[in-house]
Every structure is written in C-alpha cells, then in structure tokens.
C-alpha positions as a printed NumPy array, in Angstrom:
array([[ 22.754,   3.76 , -28.869],
       [ 24.674,   3.229, -25.609],
       [ 23.949,  -0.085, -23.89 ],
       [ 23.145,   0.329, -20.217],
       [ 24.981,  -1.831, -17.67 ],
       [ 22.954,  -4.451, -15.834],
       [ 20.705,  -3.063, -13.121],
       [ 22.289,  -3.363,  -9.663],
       [ 21.179,  -6.573,  -7.934],
       [ 20.255,  -4.569,  -4.846],
       [ 17.672,  -2.528,  -6.804],
       [ 14.399,  -3.474,  -8.43 ],
       [ 13.535,  -2.184, -11.884],
       [ 12.904,   1.552, -11.957],
       [  9.256,   2.503, -11.613],
       [  8.2  ,   5.518, -13.706],
       [  4.919,   6.363, -12.024],
       [  2.945,   8.968, -10.065],
       [  1.515,   7.538,  -6.812],
       [  0.603,  10.967,  -5.407],
       [ -2.966,  12.269,  -5.791],
       [ -2.278,  15.279,  -8.041],
       [ -0.049,  15.132, -11.11 ],
       [  2.171,  18.176, -11.634],
       [  2.851,  19.367, -15.198],
       [  6.43 ,  18.723, -16.25 ],
       [  7.376,  16.814, -13.08 ],
       [  8.639,  13.23 , -13.348],
       [  8.934,  10.729, -10.492],
       [ 11.075,   7.567, -10.652],
       [ 11.486,   5.092,  -7.794],
       [ 13.04 ,   1.74 ,  -6.918],
       [ 13.144,  -0.69 ,  -4.009],
       [ 16.586,  -1.641,  -2.7  ],
       [ 18.144,  -4.261,  -0.424],
       [ 21.504,  -3.38 ,   1.197],
       [ 22.266,  -7.092,   1.661],
       [ 22.586,  -7.436,  -2.13 ],
       [ 24.868,  -4.436,  -2.618],
       [ 27.789,  -4.921,  -5.023],
       [ 30.385,  -2.117,  -4.846],
       [ 31.216,  -2.66 ,  -8.524],
       [ 27.811,  -1.228,  -9.438],
       [ 29.068,   2.262,  -8.558],
       [ 31.725,   2.488, -11.299],
       [ 29.488,   0.551, -13.701],
       [ 26.849,   3.291, -13.435],
       [ 29.233,   6.226, -13.   ],
       [ 28.096,   6.864,  -9.438],
       [ 30.716,   7.79 ,  -6.815],
       [ 31.027,   5.35 ,  -3.909],
       [ 30.115,   7.165,  -0.68 ],
       [ 31.651,   6.505,   2.704],
       [ 29.595,   4.65 ,   5.251],
       [ 27.987,   1.299,   5.927],
       [ 26.268,  -0.808,   3.271],
       [ 22.844,   0.671,   4.112],
       [ 24.093,   4.191,   3.426],
       [ 25.85 ,   3.077,   0.243],
       [ 22.814,   1.161,  -1.046],
       [ 20.409,   4.041,  -0.505],
       [ 22.847,   6.454,  -2.184],
       [ 23.204,   4.105,  -5.168],
       [ 19.436,   3.658,  -5.455],
       [ 18.724,   7.381,  -5.209],
       [ 21.421,   8.413,  -7.704],
       [ 20.369,   5.644, -10.092],
       [ 16.817,   7.051, -10.078],
       [ 18.189,  10.582, -10.541],
       [ 20.419,   9.54 , -13.442],
       [ 17.567,   7.965, -15.347],
       [ 15.081,  10.723, -14.487],
       [ 17.517,  13.345, -15.796],
       [ 18.057,  11.351, -18.96 ],
       [ 14.313,  11.328, -19.538],
       [ 14.017,  15.051, -18.792],
       [ 17.109,  16.449, -20.524],
       [ 18.436,  13.62 , -22.691],
       [ 21.654,  13.543, -20.625],
       [ 22.033,  10.761, -17.982],
       [ 23.945,  12.836, -15.408],
       [ 24.452,  11.937, -11.744],
       [ 23.971,  14.795,  -9.233],
       [ 27.113,  15.389,  -7.19 ],
       [ 27.039,  16.166,  -3.47 ],
       [ 27.444,  19.778,  -2.334],
       [ 29.388,  20.637,   0.856],
       [ 26.045,  20.929,   2.681],
       [ 25.242,  17.375,   1.418],
       [ 22.433,  18.524,  -0.88 ],
       [ 22.374,  17.193,  -4.473],
       [ 23.781,  19.459,  -7.211],
       [ 21.286,  19.418, -10.079],
       [ 22.247,  20.404, -13.641],
       [ 21.644,  24.005, -14.714],
       [ 17.991,  24.574, -15.518],
       [ 16.767,  21.603, -13.445],
       [ 15.133,  21.337, -10.015],
       [ 14.773,  18.05 ,  -8.194],
       [ 14.671,  16.133,  -4.963],
       [ 15.926,  12.717,  -3.839],
       [ 14.556,  10.68 ,  -0.952],
       [ 15.295,   7.219,   0.417],
       [ 14.449,   5.191,   3.467],
       [ 13.495,   1.714,   4.606],
       [ 14.293,   0.103,   1.255],
       [ 12.537,   2.641,  -1.015],
       [ 14.214,   5.409,  -3.038],
       [ 12.65 ,   7.98 ,  -5.32 ],
       [ 13.376,  11.157,  -7.263],
       [ 11.353,  14.012,  -8.712],
       [ 12.792,  16.287, -11.412],
       [ 11.471,  19.168, -13.495],
       [ 12.74 ,  22.081, -15.552],
       [ 13.414,  25.292, -13.62 ],
       [ 11.293,  27.275, -16.048],
       [  8.302,  25.174, -14.919],
       [  8.886,  25.001, -11.133],
       [ 11.018,  26.934,  -8.645],
       [ 11.493,  24.025,  -6.274],
       [ 10.497,  20.456,  -5.397],
       [ 10.791,  18.565,  -2.141],
       [ 10.126,  14.821,  -1.872],
       [ 10.219,  12.718,   1.302],
       [  9.512,   9.064,   2.14 ],
       [  8.896,   7.792,   5.673],
       [  7.79 ,   4.607,   7.361],
       [  4.908,   5.3  ,   9.739],
       [  6.286,   5.909,  13.224],
       [  5.265,   3.558,  16.043],
       [  2.864,   5.361,  18.365],
       [  5.29 ,   5.261,  21.31 ],
       [  7.994,   7.008,  19.256],
       [  5.504,   9.473,  17.796],
       [  4.426,  10.467,  21.302],
       [  8.079,  10.981,  22.301],
       [  8.842,  13.165,  19.266],
       [  5.615,  15.122,  19.043],
       [  6.887,  18.13 ,  20.996],
       [  9.833,  18.534,  18.631],
       [  7.834,  18.214,  15.413],
       [  4.427,  19.785,  16.077],
       [  3.918,  23.452,  16.948],
       [  1.562,  24.576,  19.711],
       [ -1.247,  25.024,  17.17 ],
       [ -0.594,  21.601,  15.662],
       [ -0.739,  20.025,  19.116],
       [ -4.329,  21.168,  19.675],
       [ -6.489,  18.047,  19.866],
       [ -3.526,  15.683,  19.544],
       [ -4.124,  13.988,  22.902],
       [ -7.718,  13.168,  21.886],
       [ -6.673,  11.169,  18.825],
       [ -6.46 ,   7.38 ,  18.759],
       [ -3.017,   5.785,  18.892],
       [ -3.067,   5.108,  15.149],
       [ -4.14 ,   8.677,  14.359],
       [ -1.417,  10.117,  16.569],
       [  1.243,   8.072,  14.797],
       [ -0.139,   9.1  ,  11.413],
       [ -0.287,  12.789,  12.406],
       [  3.321,  12.958,  13.593],
       [  4.626,  10.985,  10.598],
       [  2.686,  13.156,   8.158],
       [  3.768,  16.434,   9.758],
       [  7.386,  15.279,   9.929],
       [  7.392,  14.215,   6.274],
       [  5.686,  17.327,   4.919],
       [  8.07 ,  19.604,   6.822],
       [ 11.021,  17.612,   5.458],
       [  9.608,  18.084,   1.945],
       [  9.106,  21.795,   2.613],
       [ 12.743,  22.131,   3.678],
       [ 13.992,  20.312,   0.574],
       [ 11.856,  22.509,  -1.688],
       [ 12.886,  25.841,  -0.123],
       [ 16.477,  25.331,   0.994],
       [ 17.978,  25.732,  -2.513],
       [ 16.048,  29.022,  -2.835],
       [ 16.999,  30.534,   0.538],
       [ 20.299,  28.792,   1.428],
       [ 19.262,  28.891,   5.059],
       [ 18.439,  26.005,   7.351],
       [ 15.145,  25.98 ,   9.204],
       [ 13.51 ,  23.517,  11.524],
       [ 10.257,  21.805,  12.469],
       [  9.043,  24.691,  14.632],
       [  9.622,  27.165,  11.765],
       [  6.609,  25.946,   9.79 ],
       [  3.2  ,  24.526,  10.535],
       [  0.744,  22.224,   8.831],
       [ -2.412,  24.296,   8.363],
       [ -4.652,  21.718,   6.722],
       [ -4.743,  18.25 ,   5.226],
       [ -7.456,  15.839,   4.168],
       [ -8.063,  12.273,   3.094],
       [ -7.598,  13.176,  -0.578],
       [ -3.888,  13.736,   0.079],
       [ -4.009,  17.537,  -0.007],
       [ -1.974,  19.56 ,   2.496],
       [ -1.109,  23.207,   3.121],
       [  1.805,  24.573,   5.141],
       [  2.773,  28.035,   6.405],
       [  6.167,  29.496,   7.271],
       [  6.556,  30.793,  10.818],
       [  9.906,  32.506,  10.248],
       [ 11.579,  34.804,   7.721],
       [ 13.95 ,  32.948,   5.416],
       [ 14.562,  35.628,   2.761],
       [ 12.985,  38.763,   1.368],
       [ 10.589,  36.586,  -0.652],
       [ 10.085,  33.7  ,   1.732],
       [  8.806,  35.384,   4.875],
       [  6.669,  34.435,   7.855],
       [  3.098,  33.796,   6.724],
       [  3.882,  32.512,   3.217],
       [  1.847,  29.388,   2.432],
       [  2.627,  26.472,   0.132],
       [  0.679,  23.433,  -1.001],
       [  1.773,  19.86 ,  -0.484],
       [  0.405,  16.417,  -1.189],
       [  0.887,  12.932,   0.196],
       [ -0.096,   9.297,  -0.166],
       [  0.364,   6.077,   1.822],
       [  1.298,   2.646,   0.459],
       [  2.856,  -0.53 ,   1.881],
       [  3.433,   1.128,   5.254],
       [  5.184,   4.137,   3.658],
       [  4.106,   7.758,   3.624],
       [  5.296,   9.766,   0.612],
       [  4.993,  13.565,   0.564],
       [  5.78 ,  16.27 ,  -1.964],
       [  5.914,  20.051,  -1.681],
       [  6.122,  21.988,  -4.953],
       [  7.037,  25.653,  -5.374],
       [  5.317,  27.238,  -8.391],
       [  6.794,  30.063, -10.451]])
C-alpha cells in the first residue's frame, strides 16, 4: 500500500459528504477548506500536482481543487490521477469519467461520476453577494423574465436571487460545455423554477448543438451553509 504524503497545511481534511438535497446515484462529492496564507509550494510536487502561475490565492485554490479531484478519482476508479488543464482552462478528466471542480472563498469541492452513469456534471460554490453588488449585476445575470418581480423583493431576497441564478448558470455551463464545446453566457439560459427544498430547473435560450437546443430543460439543486451557496446541475443519459 502506498503511503500518502502529509495533507497540505493550507487544507483541512477532505470531507466525503453530500450536502445537497438530492443524492445522485454514482456521483461522489469531496470538499476541503483552504487558507492561502498557509500555502507551501512543496505540497505541489509532494502530491503530484503541477504548480500553476499566479498569486498564492490562485495557487491554493488550484491545489485544494486538484487534491479533492485526485482523491475522488481514486475512490471512483482506483487510480489517484490529477486532471490536467486543457487550453480552454477546463479540467481534463480520465476516459470514462465526468466531473466538475469548484473553489472560492476558502472552500473547494469536486464531483465525479462514471460517464456510463451521467453525461455531465457542473458544480459551483459562491459566497452570497452583498445586496449593493447584486443590484449592480442583476441586469447581466437575470433575463427579462427572471427580472419580473425582482424590484419587489427584500434586500436579502434580491441578493439571494442573484447569487442563486449566477451559481446555477455557472453549474449549467460546466455541465454542458464539455458536451457542446461552445461557450454561452448568462442571457443564454434562464432559471424557470426553484423552491426552498433546493430544487431548481433551467431552460436553454439558445442553440448550442443539434441535441442541446433552445427550449431544452435541465434540473439543478442547491443548498446554503456558512454563508456559501453550492449548486449542482446534472445531465442524465
């Protein structure tokens, strides 16, 4: 049995859990908390993770995300591989695997599954936006339909609505981009429905491929904890 190197000081122990409201068969989620101030560059070669360019925050979040991916892949496939970075900056998953990495504000997480169980997965973590920033960004993130009733919401509800819509559309992009190889943006999809149980449904407003056309709908889910909002969009077979 191979002995693992010590866990990076900047990362907490990996958490193998499912905080979202609906478990998905065959999908595994691992997460960690990280602190860029405790980053040690020697942890990259120790764990076989390439050192990225950038400031310590960027390096710490990359280390935390790839560490989660490495261990999630080991649990899924038996091989502790580290996804490389494609020219478009997306992670390169092993053959037969779909996955998604997210990190932000000291939290990193990964979902992985076998491709014969799911076509795509998109995971996103966000800190709730301050209301003032949410109100500045709302026109970029929400469509005309999504804006209906927005002005009547309380400040807290407006911040939650923009953060949720932003996060779910980020998850939608991560889930579909590997299938369509085409970028799309916030106005190219809309949040049709969501509720307090953590259920959400989104619809494409543009054609991305012969299969993924305007009007196609997908389910998502989300949860909130410790000031974070975590969302996941899954693409079934």
